[in-house]
Short mmCIF file of C-alpha atoms in Angstrom, two decimals:
data_model
loop_
_atom_site.label_atom_id
_atom_site.label_comp_id
_atom_site.label_asym_id
_atom_site.label_seq_id
_atom_site.Cartn_x
_atom_site.Cartn_y
_atom_site.Cartn_z
CA MET A 553 87.97 41.09 7.68
CA GLU A 554 87.72 41.35 11.35
CA ASN A 555 86.13 38.97 13.66
CA LYS A 556 83.97 41.55 15.50
CA LYS A 557 80.26 41.13 14.88
CA ILE A 558 78.49 44.10 13.72
CA ILE A 559 75.13 42.49 13.06
CA GLU A 560 73.45 40.19 15.19
CA VAL A 561 70.06 38.95 14.80
CA LYS A 562 68.61 36.37 17.33
CA GLY A 563 65.31 34.56 16.79
CA LEU A 564 63.63 37.12 14.76
CA HIS A 565 60.06 36.74 13.88
CA TYR A 566 58.09 39.18 11.90
CA ARG A 567 54.37 39.02 10.94
CA TYR A 568 52.44 41.51 8.72
CA PRO A 569 48.87 42.37 9.61
CA VAL A 570 46.66 41.02 6.74
CA SER A 571 43.05 41.98 7.79
CA ARG A 572 41.42 43.95 10.44
CA ARG A 573 38.14 43.98 12.20
CA LEU A 574 36.01 46.89 12.22
CA GLY A 575 37.51 49.20 14.93
CA GLY A 576 41.02 48.70 13.78
CA GLU A 577 42.01 45.50 15.64
CA VAL A 578 44.12 43.10 13.55
CA SER A 579 42.47 39.97 12.98
CA SER A 580 44.87 37.92 10.88
CA TYR A 581 48.59 37.98 10.10
CA LYS A 582 50.99 36.77 7.67
CA GLU A 583 54.19 35.12 9.17
CA ALA A 584 57.08 36.60 7.15
CA LEU A 585 59.93 35.68 9.32
CA ARG A 586 60.01 32.63 11.62
CA GLY A 587 62.94 32.59 13.89
CA VAL A 588 65.88 33.98 11.83
CA SER A 589 69.12 33.91 13.64
CA PHE A 590 72.51 34.94 11.91
CA SER A 591 75.40 37.42 12.61
CA ALA A 592 77.66 39.32 10.50
CA SER A 593 81.23 40.23 11.15
CA LYS A 594 82.76 43.57 10.27
CA GLY A 595 83.60 43.96 6.48
CA GLU A 596 81.71 40.67 5.83
CA LYS A 597 79.73 40.74 2.44
CA ILE A 598 76.64 38.60 2.71
CA SER A 599 74.36 37.80 0.19
CA ILE A 600 70.96 36.86 1.15
CA ILE A 601 68.89 34.82 -1.58
CA GLY A 602 65.70 32.98 -1.76
CA PRO A 603 62.54 32.74 -3.94
CA ASN A 604 60.04 35.63 -4.18
CA GLY A 605 58.23 35.88 -0.79
CA ALA A 606 60.89 34.16 1.08
CA GLY A 607 61.41 37.13 3.50
CA LYS A 608 64.73 38.88 2.22
CA SER A 609 63.53 42.33 1.89
CA THR A 610 61.37 42.11 5.51
CA LEU A 611 64.69 40.77 6.99
CA MET A 612 66.67 43.63 5.71
CA LEU A 613 64.14 46.34 6.57
CA ASN A 614 64.07 45.00 10.13
CA VAL A 615 67.87 44.88 10.45
CA ALA A 616 67.60 48.69 9.24
CA GLY A 617 65.01 49.21 11.92
CA LEU A 618 62.44 50.19 9.28
CA MET A 619 59.63 48.04 10.23
CA GLU A 620 57.08 48.36 13.06
CA GLU A 621 58.38 47.25 16.41
CA LYS A 622 54.97 45.76 17.43
CA TYR A 623 54.96 43.09 14.77
CA ARG A 624 58.33 41.85 15.70
CA LYS A 625 59.68 39.51 18.02
CA GLY A 626 63.39 38.47 18.80
CA GLU A 627 66.46 40.63 18.96
CA ILE A 628 68.61 42.81 16.68
CA PHE A 629 72.00 44.15 17.85
CA ILE A 630 73.94 46.57 15.62
CA ALA A 631 77.31 47.12 16.69
CA GLY A 632 76.65 45.64 20.08
CA ARG A 633 73.53 47.82 20.75
CA LYS A 634 70.10 46.22 20.81
CA LEU A 635 67.71 47.72 18.39
CA ASN A 636 64.83 49.37 20.09
CA GLY A 637 62.42 52.50 19.72
CA LYS A 638 64.81 54.66 21.71
CA ASN A 639 67.98 54.20 19.90
CA ILE A 640 66.78 53.81 16.59
CA TYR A 641 67.92 57.13 15.11
CA ASP A 642 71.38 56.64 16.45
CA ILE A 643 71.69 53.09 15.17
CA ARG A 644 70.44 54.14 11.73
CA GLU A 645 73.36 56.49 11.36
CA LYS A 646 75.50 53.20 11.08
CA ILE A 647 73.41 51.79 8.27
CA GLY A 648 72.84 52.86 4.55
CA PHE A 649 70.02 51.32 2.98
CA VAL A 650 69.68 51.21 -0.86
CA PHE A 651 66.23 50.44 -1.99
CA GLN A 652 65.34 48.23 -4.95
CA ASP A 653 63.61 50.93 -6.86
CA PRO A 654 65.82 53.94 -7.10
CA ASN A 655 62.76 56.07 -7.42
CA ASP A 656 61.79 55.15 -3.71
CA GLN A 657 65.13 56.17 -2.80
CA LEU A 658 65.57 59.68 -4.87
CA PHE A 659 62.70 61.77 -3.54
CA SER A 660 64.03 65.24 -3.92
CA VAL A 661 64.00 66.70 -7.36
CA LYS A 662 67.72 67.31 -7.78
CA VAL A 663 70.68 64.93 -7.12
CA PHE A 664 72.31 67.22 -4.87
CA ASP A 665 69.46 67.46 -2.15
CA ASP A 666 69.17 63.72 -2.12
CA VAL A 667 72.85 63.07 -1.63
CA ALA A 668 72.86 65.47 1.00
CA PHE A 669 69.74 64.54 2.71
CA GLY A 670 71.04 61.81 5.08
CA LEU A 671 74.25 63.82 5.95
CA VAL A 672 72.12 66.89 6.88
CA ASN A 673 69.75 65.02 9.03
CA TYR A 674 72.55 63.53 11.01
CA LEU A 675 74.60 66.73 11.32
CA SER A 676 71.33 68.54 12.32
CA LYS A 677 70.54 65.85 15.09
CA LYS A 678 73.91 66.33 16.45
CA LYS A 679 73.74 70.17 16.27
CA ASP A 680 76.63 70.33 13.90
CA ARG A 681 77.01 73.66 12.40
CA ARG A 682 78.34 72.05 9.18
CA ALA A 683 74.47 71.08 8.52
CA GLY A 684 74.10 74.62 7.18
CA ASP A 685 77.51 74.95 5.57
CA ARG A 686 76.57 74.57 2.00
CA LYS A 687 80.36 74.51 0.85
CA TYR A 688 81.11 71.63 3.12
CA LEU A 689 77.78 69.88 1.97
CA GLU A 690 78.86 70.45 -1.72
CA LYS A 691 82.28 69.01 -1.09
CA ILE A 692 80.69 65.73 0.50
CA VAL A 693 78.04 65.39 -2.22
CA ARG A 694 80.72 65.70 -5.00
CA ASP A 695 83.02 63.26 -3.45
CA SER A 696 80.13 60.74 -2.63
CA LEU A 697 79.23 61.05 -6.41
CA LYS A 698 82.66 60.82 -7.53
CA LYS A 699 82.81 57.37 -5.55
CA VAL A 700 80.13 55.91 -7.46
CA ASN A 701 81.70 57.25 -10.90
CA ILE A 702 78.87 59.62 -11.76
CA ALA A 703 80.63 63.03 -10.82
CA LYS A 704 79.18 66.41 -11.69
CA ALA A 705 75.51 64.93 -11.53
CA GLU A 706 74.73 67.09 -8.48
CA ASP A 707 72.59 69.68 -10.31
CA GLU A 708 70.69 67.09 -12.50
CA ILE A 709 67.11 66.44 -12.10
CA SER A 710 66.74 62.94 -10.53
CA HIS A 711 63.81 62.03 -12.71
CA PHE A 712 65.90 62.30 -15.96
CA LEU A 713 68.50 60.16 -15.08
CA SER A 714 68.94 56.80 -16.62
CA PHE A 715 67.88 53.91 -14.55
CA GLY A 716 71.68 52.75 -14.16
CA GLU A 717 72.38 56.31 -12.93
CA LYS A 718 69.76 56.39 -10.55
CA LYS A 719 71.19 53.24 -9.02
CA LEU A 720 74.41 54.77 -8.59
CA VAL A 721 73.04 58.01 -7.25
CA SER A 722 70.98 55.80 -4.79
CA LEU A 723 74.24 54.60 -3.38
CA ALA A 724 75.59 57.75 -3.25
CA THR A 725 72.93 59.08 -0.92
CA VAL A 726 73.91 56.69 1.76
CA LEU A 727 77.64 56.81 1.12
CA SER A 728 77.68 60.72 2.01
CA TYR A 729 76.95 60.03 5.66
CA ASP A 730 79.60 57.16 5.51
CA PRO A 731 77.65 54.36 7.28
CA GLU A 732 79.41 51.06 8.41
CA ILE A 733 76.81 48.64 7.22
CA LEU A 734 75.48 48.92 3.66
CA ILE A 735 72.05 46.95 2.95
CA LEU A 736 71.30 46.74 -0.54
CA ASP A 737 67.97 45.40 -1.91
CA GLU A 738 68.33 43.99 -5.35
CA PRO A 739 71.30 46.18 -6.19
CA THR A 740 71.64 44.68 -9.65
CA GLY A 741 68.12 44.33 -10.52
CA ASN A 742 66.95 45.84 -13.94
CA LEU A 743 70.52 46.72 -14.81
CA ASP A 744 72.22 46.13 -18.27
CA PRO A 745 75.11 43.88 -18.09
CA LYS A 746 77.57 46.69 -18.25
CA ASN A 747 76.12 48.78 -15.41
CA ARG A 748 75.54 45.59 -13.71
CA SER A 749 79.19 44.50 -13.84
CA ASP A 750 80.37 48.22 -12.84
CA PHE A 751 77.90 48.32 -9.86
CA ILE A 752 79.29 44.94 -8.67
CA LYS A 753 82.95 46.04 -8.90
CA LEU A 754 82.02 49.34 -7.33
CA ILE A 755 80.54 47.86 -4.42
CA GLY A 756 83.22 45.01 -4.24
CA ASP A 757 85.89 47.70 -3.84
CA MET A 758 84.13 49.18 -0.81
CA GLU A 759 85.29 48.07 2.53
CA LYS A 760 82.09 47.86 4.25
CA THR A 761 79.93 45.38 5.91
CA MET A 762 77.11 44.34 3.43
CA LEU A 763 73.99 42.53 3.45
CA ILE A 764 72.54 42.20 -0.11
CA ALA A 765 69.39 40.51 -0.97
CA THR A 766 69.39 39.50 -4.51
CA HIS A 767 67.93 37.07 -7.01
CA ASP A 768 71.34 37.50 -8.96
CA LEU A 769 72.91 34.12 -8.10
CA ASP A 770 76.00 34.68 -10.21
CA MET A 771 76.67 38.03 -8.33
CA ALA A 772 76.13 36.12 -4.93
CA TYR A 773 78.55 33.40 -6.16
CA ASP A 774 81.28 35.68 -7.33
CA PHE A 775 80.92 38.59 -4.86
CA SER A 776 79.88 37.39 -1.37
CA ASP A 777 81.87 36.07 1.39
CA ARG A 778 78.95 34.24 2.78
CA CYS A 779 75.41 33.35 1.36
CA ILE A 780 72.30 33.11 3.62
CA VAL A 781 69.45 31.08 1.92
CA LEU A 782 65.82 32.10 3.32
CA ASN A 783 62.70 30.04 2.18
CA ARG A 784 59.44 30.74 3.78
CA GLY A 785 60.81 32.98 6.55
CA LYS A 786 63.36 30.68 7.61
CA ILE A 787 67.17 30.22 7.12
CA VAL A 788 67.32 27.03 5.40
CA SER A 789 71.34 27.55 4.71
CA ASP A 790 74.17 29.58 5.77
CA GLY A 791 77.70 29.24 4.43
CA ASN A 792 80.07 29.46 1.61
CA PRO A 793 78.39 30.63 -1.46
CA LYS A 794 80.57 28.53 -3.79
CA LYS A 795 79.48 25.38 -1.81
CA ILE A 796 75.64 26.50 -1.53
CA LEU A 797 75.28 27.69 -5.05
CA ASN A 798 76.71 24.45 -6.48
CA ASP A 799 74.32 22.24 -4.93
CA ARG A 800 71.65 21.95 -7.59
CA ASP A 801 69.34 19.77 -5.59
CA PHE A 802 69.30 21.84 -2.52
CA LEU A 803 68.54 24.92 -4.70
CA THR A 804 65.81 23.22 -6.78
CA GLY A 805 64.30 22.21 -3.42
CA VAL A 806 64.17 25.87 -2.43
CA GLY A 807 62.79 27.06 -5.55
CA LEU A 808 65.97 28.45 -6.71
CA ASP A 809 68.36 27.10 -9.66
CA LEU A 810 72.11 27.01 -10.24
CA PRO A 811 73.66 30.40 -11.21
CA LEU A 812 73.82 30.81 -14.98
CA MET A 813 77.57 30.37 -15.28
CA LEU A 814 77.35 27.01 -13.35
CA ARG A 815 74.22 25.86 -15.20
CA ARG A 816 76.37 26.14 -18.59
CA ILE A 817 78.85 23.75 -17.01
CA SER A 818 76.61 21.43 -15.40
CA ASP A 819 74.54 21.03 -18.61
CA ARG A 820 77.58 20.12 -20.68
CA MET B 1270 65.53 83.92 -16.86
CA GLY B 1271 65.76 86.08 -14.12
CA GLY B 1272 66.73 89.84 -14.10
CA ILE B 1273 68.53 91.41 -11.41
CA LEU B 1274 66.36 90.32 -8.67
CA ASN B 1275 66.85 87.04 -6.86
CA ILE B 1276 64.00 84.66 -5.85
CA ARG B 1277 63.26 85.90 -2.51
CA GLU B 1278 63.03 89.53 -3.56
CA LYS B 1279 60.79 88.37 -6.60
CA LEU B 1280 58.59 86.52 -4.09
CA ILE B 1281 58.22 89.25 -1.79
CA ILE B 1282 57.54 91.77 -4.38
CA THR B 1283 54.81 89.47 -5.92
CA LEU B 1284 53.09 88.56 -2.54
CA VAL B 1285 53.09 92.25 -1.49
CA ASN B 1286 51.63 93.27 -4.52
CA ILE B 1287 48.99 90.61 -4.52
CA PHE B 1288 48.19 91.57 -1.09
CA PHE B 1289 47.39 95.20 -1.91
CA ILE B 1290 45.68 94.33 -5.11
CA VAL B 1291 43.26 91.75 -3.44
CA SER B 1292 42.54 94.53 -0.74
CA VAL B 1293 41.43 97.24 -3.29
CA ARG B 1294 37.83 98.31 -2.66
CA LYS B 1295 35.30 97.59 -5.36
CA GLY B 1296 34.71 99.94 -8.28
CA GLN B 1297 38.36 101.67 -7.78
CA TYR B 1298 39.03 101.40 -11.17
CA LEU B 1299 41.70 104.09 -11.37
CA ILE B 1300 43.57 102.52 -8.70
CA LEU B 1301 43.60 99.15 -10.45
CA SER B 1302 44.77 100.87 -13.76
CA LEU B 1303 47.70 102.05 -11.47
CA TYR B 1304 48.38 98.73 -10.22
CA LEU B 1305 48.26 97.52 -13.65
CA LEU B 1306 51.08 99.95 -14.42
CA VAL B 1307 53.10 98.85 -11.43
CA GLY B 1308 52.30 95.16 -12.70
CA ILE B 1309 53.99 96.07 -16.12
CA PHE B 1310 56.99 97.61 -14.30
CA ILE B 1311 57.29 94.22 -12.43
CA LEU B 1312 57.00 92.28 -15.54
CA LEU B 1313 59.75 94.21 -17.17
CA LEU B 1314 61.91 93.69 -14.11
CA PHE B 1315 61.28 89.78 -13.86
CA LYS B 1316 61.67 89.38 -17.64
CA PRO B 1317 59.55 86.34 -18.21
CA ASP B 1318 59.35 84.68 -21.67
CA LEU B 1319 56.53 87.05 -23.20
CA LYS B 1320 55.13 84.41 -25.57
CA LYS B 1321 54.55 82.12 -22.96
CA LEU B 1322 53.18 84.72 -20.69
CA ILE B 1323 50.70 85.86 -23.30
CA ARG B 1324 49.51 82.07 -23.74
CA ARG B 1325 49.30 81.32 -19.92
CA VAL B 1326 47.63 84.22 -18.32
CA PRO B 1327 44.34 84.15 -20.76
CA LEU B 1328 44.16 80.20 -20.09
CA VAL B 1329 44.47 80.59 -16.24
CA PHE B 1330 42.10 83.72 -16.30
CA LEU B 1331 39.21 81.53 -17.66
CA TYR B 1332 39.22 79.72 -14.10
CA PRO B 1333 38.39 82.96 -12.15
CA PHE B 1334 36.15 84.21 -15.10
CA CYS B 1335 34.09 80.95 -14.83
CA ILE B 1336 33.80 81.35 -11.06
CA SER B 1337 32.61 85.02 -10.90
CA VAL B 1338 30.50 84.74 -13.93
CA PHE B 1339 27.46 84.52 -11.77
CA ILE B 1340 28.22 87.50 -9.55
CA PRO B 1341 26.31 90.06 -11.45
CA PHE B 1342 23.02 87.99 -10.95
CA LEU B 1343 23.66 87.22 -7.32
CA SER B 1344 24.59 90.57 -5.60
CA GLU B 1345 21.90 92.90 -4.29
CA GLY B 1346 21.66 96.43 -5.74
CA ARG B 1347 19.93 98.47 -8.08
CA VAL B 1348 18.40 96.39 -10.98
CA ILE B 1349 19.73 97.18 -14.16
CA THR B 1350 18.32 94.42 -16.59
CA ARG B 1351 16.11 91.58 -16.26
CA ILE B 1352 16.62 88.54 -18.40
CA ASP B 1353 13.54 86.32 -18.79
CA LEU B 1354 14.40 82.58 -18.90
CA ARG B 1355 10.67 81.57 -18.91
CA ILE B 1356 11.34 79.17 -16.01
CA PHE B 1357 12.92 81.83 -13.74
CA THR B 1358 13.95 85.55 -14.26
CA LEU B 1359 17.82 86.47 -13.96
CA THR B 1360 18.39 90.25 -12.66
CA VAL B 1361 21.65 92.11 -13.15
CA THR B 1362 22.36 94.54 -10.71
CA ASP B 1363 24.80 97.58 -10.66
CA ASN B 1364 26.41 96.37 -7.37
CA GLY B 1365 26.80 92.85 -9.13
CA LEU B 1366 28.35 94.24 -12.16
CA THR B 1367 30.78 96.54 -10.23
CA VAL B 1368 31.71 93.46 -8.04
CA PHE B 1369 32.14 91.43 -11.09
CA THR B 1370 34.40 93.97 -13.00
CA THR B 1371 36.59 94.45 -9.87
CA VAL B 1372 37.08 90.74 -9.35
CA LEU B 1373 37.77 90.16 -12.95
CA ILE B 1374 40.51 93.04 -13.06
CA LYS B 1375 42.03 91.82 -9.78
CA SER B 1376 42.09 88.37 -10.78
CA PHE B 1377 43.75 89.35 -14.10
CA LEU B 1378 46.40 91.51 -12.29
CA CYS B 1379 47.38 88.64 -9.87
CA ILE B 1380 47.54 86.10 -12.49
CA LEU B 1381 49.86 88.41 -14.46
CA LEU B 1382 52.01 88.87 -11.54
CA VAL B 1383 52.24 85.19 -10.58
CA ALA B 1384 52.73 84.15 -14.23
CA SER B 1385 55.80 86.43 -14.47
CA LEU B 1386 57.13 85.36 -11.33
CA LEU B 1387 56.72 81.35 -12.34
CA LEU B 1388 58.11 82.16 -15.94
CA SER B 1389 61.11 84.01 -14.89
CA SER B 1390 62.20 81.65 -12.18
CA ASP B 1391 63.14 77.95 -12.01
CA GLU B 1392 60.94 75.63 -9.92
CA MET B 1393 63.64 74.58 -7.59
CA GLU B 1394 64.58 78.35 -7.16
CA LEU B 1395 61.04 79.02 -6.35
CA LEU B 1396 60.73 76.20 -3.72
CA GLY B 1397 64.06 77.40 -2.20
CA GLY B 1398 62.52 81.02 -2.21
CA LEU B 1399 59.49 79.90 -0.52
CA ARG B 1400 61.77 78.44 2.19
CA LYS B 1401 63.70 81.64 2.44
CA ILE B 1402 60.46 83.91 3.21
CA HIS B 1403 59.98 81.44 6.12
CA LEU B 1404 57.06 79.47 4.80
CA PRO B 1405 56.84 76.36 7.28
CA PRO B 1406 59.50 73.68 5.99
CA ILE B 1407 56.76 70.97 6.28
CA ILE B 1408 54.72 72.98 3.22
CA VAL B 1409 57.84 73.65 1.14
CA SER B 1410 58.77 69.88 1.41
CA ILE B 1411 55.17 68.66 0.59
CA ILE B 1412 55.32 71.01 -2.55
CA TYR B 1413 58.72 69.50 -3.18
CA LEU B 1414 57.73 66.07 -2.97
CA MET B 1415 54.53 66.77 -5.21
CA TYR B 1416 56.71 68.38 -7.71
CA ARG B 1417 59.03 65.31 -7.75
CA TYR B 1418 56.45 62.69 -7.78
CA ALA B 1419 54.13 64.44 -10.40
CA PHE B 1420 56.73 62.99 -13.16
CA LEU B 1421 56.48 59.54 -11.74
CA ILE B 1422 52.55 59.26 -11.54
CA MET B 1423 52.60 60.76 -15.13
CA GLU B 1424 54.91 57.99 -15.99
CA GLU B 1425 52.91 55.35 -14.39
CA SER B 1426 49.73 56.43 -15.77
CA ARG B 1427 51.43 56.60 -19.31
CA THR B 1428 52.44 53.10 -18.91
CA ARG B 1429 49.26 51.79 -17.65
CA GLN B 1430 47.37 53.64 -20.66
CA MET B 1431 49.88 51.97 -22.82
CA ALA B 1432 49.03 48.61 -21.27
CA ILE B 1433 45.49 49.18 -21.75
CA ARG B 1434 45.99 50.34 -25.52
CA SER B 1435 48.21 47.24 -26.03
CA ARG B 1436 45.17 44.86 -25.43
CA VAL B 1437 42.57 46.88 -27.19
CA PHE B 1438 41.49 45.39 -30.59
CA LYS B 1439 38.47 47.54 -31.31
CA ARG B 1440 37.33 50.99 -30.85
CA TYR B 1441 36.05 51.29 -27.26
CA SER B 1442 32.71 53.05 -26.60
CA TYR B 1443 32.87 56.18 -24.28
CA SER B 1444 31.61 54.30 -21.23
CA THR B 1445 34.19 51.51 -21.54
CA VAL B 1446 36.94 54.09 -21.68
CA ASN B 1447 35.65 55.67 -18.75
CA LYS B 1448 35.47 52.37 -17.02
CA LYS B 1449 38.98 51.66 -17.95
CA MET B 1450 40.33 55.09 -16.79
CA THR B 1451 38.52 54.59 -13.25
CA HIS B 1452 40.45 51.37 -13.03
CA LEU B 1453 43.69 53.11 -13.82
CA MET B 1454 42.91 56.01 -11.60
CA SER B 1455 42.35 53.36 -8.54
CA ASN B 1456 45.41 51.65 -9.48
CA LEU B 1457 47.56 54.86 -9.60
CA PHE B 1458 45.98 55.60 -6.15
CA ILE B 1459 47.16 52.33 -4.71
CA LYS B 1460 50.46 52.90 -6.49
CA SER B 1461 50.85 56.26 -4.90
CA LEU B 1462 50.21 55.02 -1.35
CA ASP B 1463 52.71 52.32 -2.02
CA ARG B 1464 55.13 54.78 -3.39
CA ALA B 1465 54.46 57.01 -0.38
CA GLU B 1466 55.17 54.46 2.26
CA ASN B 1467 58.44 53.56 0.45
CA ILE B 1468 59.58 57.04 0.27
CA TYR B 1469 58.93 57.30 3.92
CA ARG B 1470 60.92 54.34 4.77
CA SER B 1471 63.84 55.72 2.44
CA MET B 1472 63.87 59.01 4.35
CA GLU B 1473 63.85 57.12 7.69
CA SER B 1474 66.69 55.09 6.85
CA ARG B 1475 68.65 58.40 6.08
CA GLY B 1476 67.93 59.69 9.61
CA PHE B 1477 64.61 61.60 8.86
CA ASP B 1478 63.07 62.45 12.41
CA GLY B 1479 60.05 64.59 11.13
CA ASN B 1480 61.99 67.65 10.87
CA PHE B 1481 63.17 68.76 7.25
CA TYR B 1482 66.24 70.50 7.15
CA MET B 1483 66.74 72.42 3.97
CA ILE B 1484 70.07 73.48 2.57
CA GLU B 1485 70.13 77.18 1.95
CA ASP B 1486 72.04 79.26 -0.33
CA LYS B 1487 73.37 82.38 1.80
CA LYS B 1488 73.77 85.10 -1.03
CA ARG B 1489 74.15 88.73 0.17
CA MET B 1490 71.59 91.16 -1.08
CA GLY B 1491 73.18 93.97 -3.28
CA ILE B 1492 72.16 97.61 -2.49
CA LEU B 1493 70.52 97.88 -6.01
CA ASN B 1494 68.18 94.88 -4.89
CA VAL B 1495 67.53 96.58 -1.70
CA ILE B 1496 66.36 99.65 -3.42
CA VAL B 1497 64.20 97.92 -6.25
CA LEU B 1498 62.85 95.75 -3.34
CA LEU B 1499 61.93 99.02 -1.35
CA VAL B 1500 60.47 100.75 -4.56
CA PHE B 1501 58.16 97.86 -5.37
CA ILE B 1502 56.98 97.51 -1.62
CA LEU B 1503 56.53 101.45 -1.43
CA LEU B 1504 54.43 101.70 -4.58
CA PRO B 1505 51.52 99.51 -3.79
CA MET B 1506 51.47 100.88 -0.32
CA GLY B 1507 51.47 104.36 -1.71
CA LEU B 1508 48.45 103.23 -3.93
CA LYS B 1509 46.68 102.09 -0.88
CA THR B 1510 47.27 105.30 0.88
CA ILE B 1511 45.77 107.35 -2.05
CA GLU B 1512 42.92 104.88 -2.17
CA LEU B 1513 41.94 105.24 1.60
CA LEU B 1514 42.47 108.89 1.59
CA ASP B 1515 40.29 109.14 -1.42
CA ILE B 1516 42.92 111.60 -3.27
CA ILE B 1517 41.87 110.46 -6.68
#
């Protein structure tokens, strides 16, 4: 793992508008993030854990530049560049965001169109002729699907895939444009044990910087290099997952519990 | 499915013929019957599933029929008959009847053409075809998304209906069912808003800047395709000329 910082978040605040007065003026807000600061080195795999409503998804959406800037305070740097409205499209090229629900990610009818979507957008933006080269796109799509072990699915209709397959295709949709950073929201949520372990192995083999929001503490324990614990919009712990996830008192205090595998040992 | 033509040619033939059928003046029954002949040729060319076609055409035809059923009573012209309904009297005019029959025949022909196009092509092929005939990308993309999410909304609706049914322990009255369905609809509406927001984010995260770039299949047109295309464009044009010159 290189020590070069690829993600830097400094004093990030984010609030959601909750109610509006007549005329559209926002009258009250809900604070989702309260001064979050952290950084990630190149190749680092970070799990972000916390109870429901802790601000995990909001943090990740902000890092990916997918939240409204006007409700945000603080700074986000991706590969040394400060995220703002002007460079957002350039910065997004470095980030692959995989949503919790694959049905949000797979909006095209056929798998091929979805996997090629991001790549075509970036190539078109650069006025690269390959954006219209079907053979080139087909090759990339096939390779991306092969990487997630779901080869020959390009002509399938997304809706009729199983949930596990949809998750894999969702990952392929971002791998097609080879981003440096992968942001995964609940990657193992709703997966059966076999698909879960396959998915963890798959992302574990990838040499990319990863931010993973998860409730799967066993995965966070096994898989990540670092663990950030969020509670009520604040980072309450940041460090070695083996240390953090072994501390039952701390975890109970923030509305979590030991990973299942450790619970069995501690209950004996 | 298919025949010799690709989707672009099928779309062009269908749209050109619909355009000329719609432009036929009222009461030109002979011209319309010639269009029916052309329609049958197109049908043979497209090779749709005939069983499905026979089932679908009358079903869709009911729609224009219900809309146009009042035409004979509303148009001006020579009164043919009067229907006394005590409260008011309906008059049927010759002009009304002519417009009515023309509208019905035109609708039937258009439905026949559209149904044979739809039944002889894959949905995705059709969307690609719309793009190839240079329909604005945003419209094609909206149709694309609607098609994709129709399945999801149906699934959501089914799940919610099951959730309602699982907690129903007696026979519901009609009004209660209606009330529950209204709740279900509003729930689906909120769900679809939520879904739309998430989809937009997912698109944005993959570099979507408001422009849809569609990947096109660049297949060359064969000489036979060109000939067939020309024939089926020239045929309705010829019929239009006959109509305009009052040859028949």
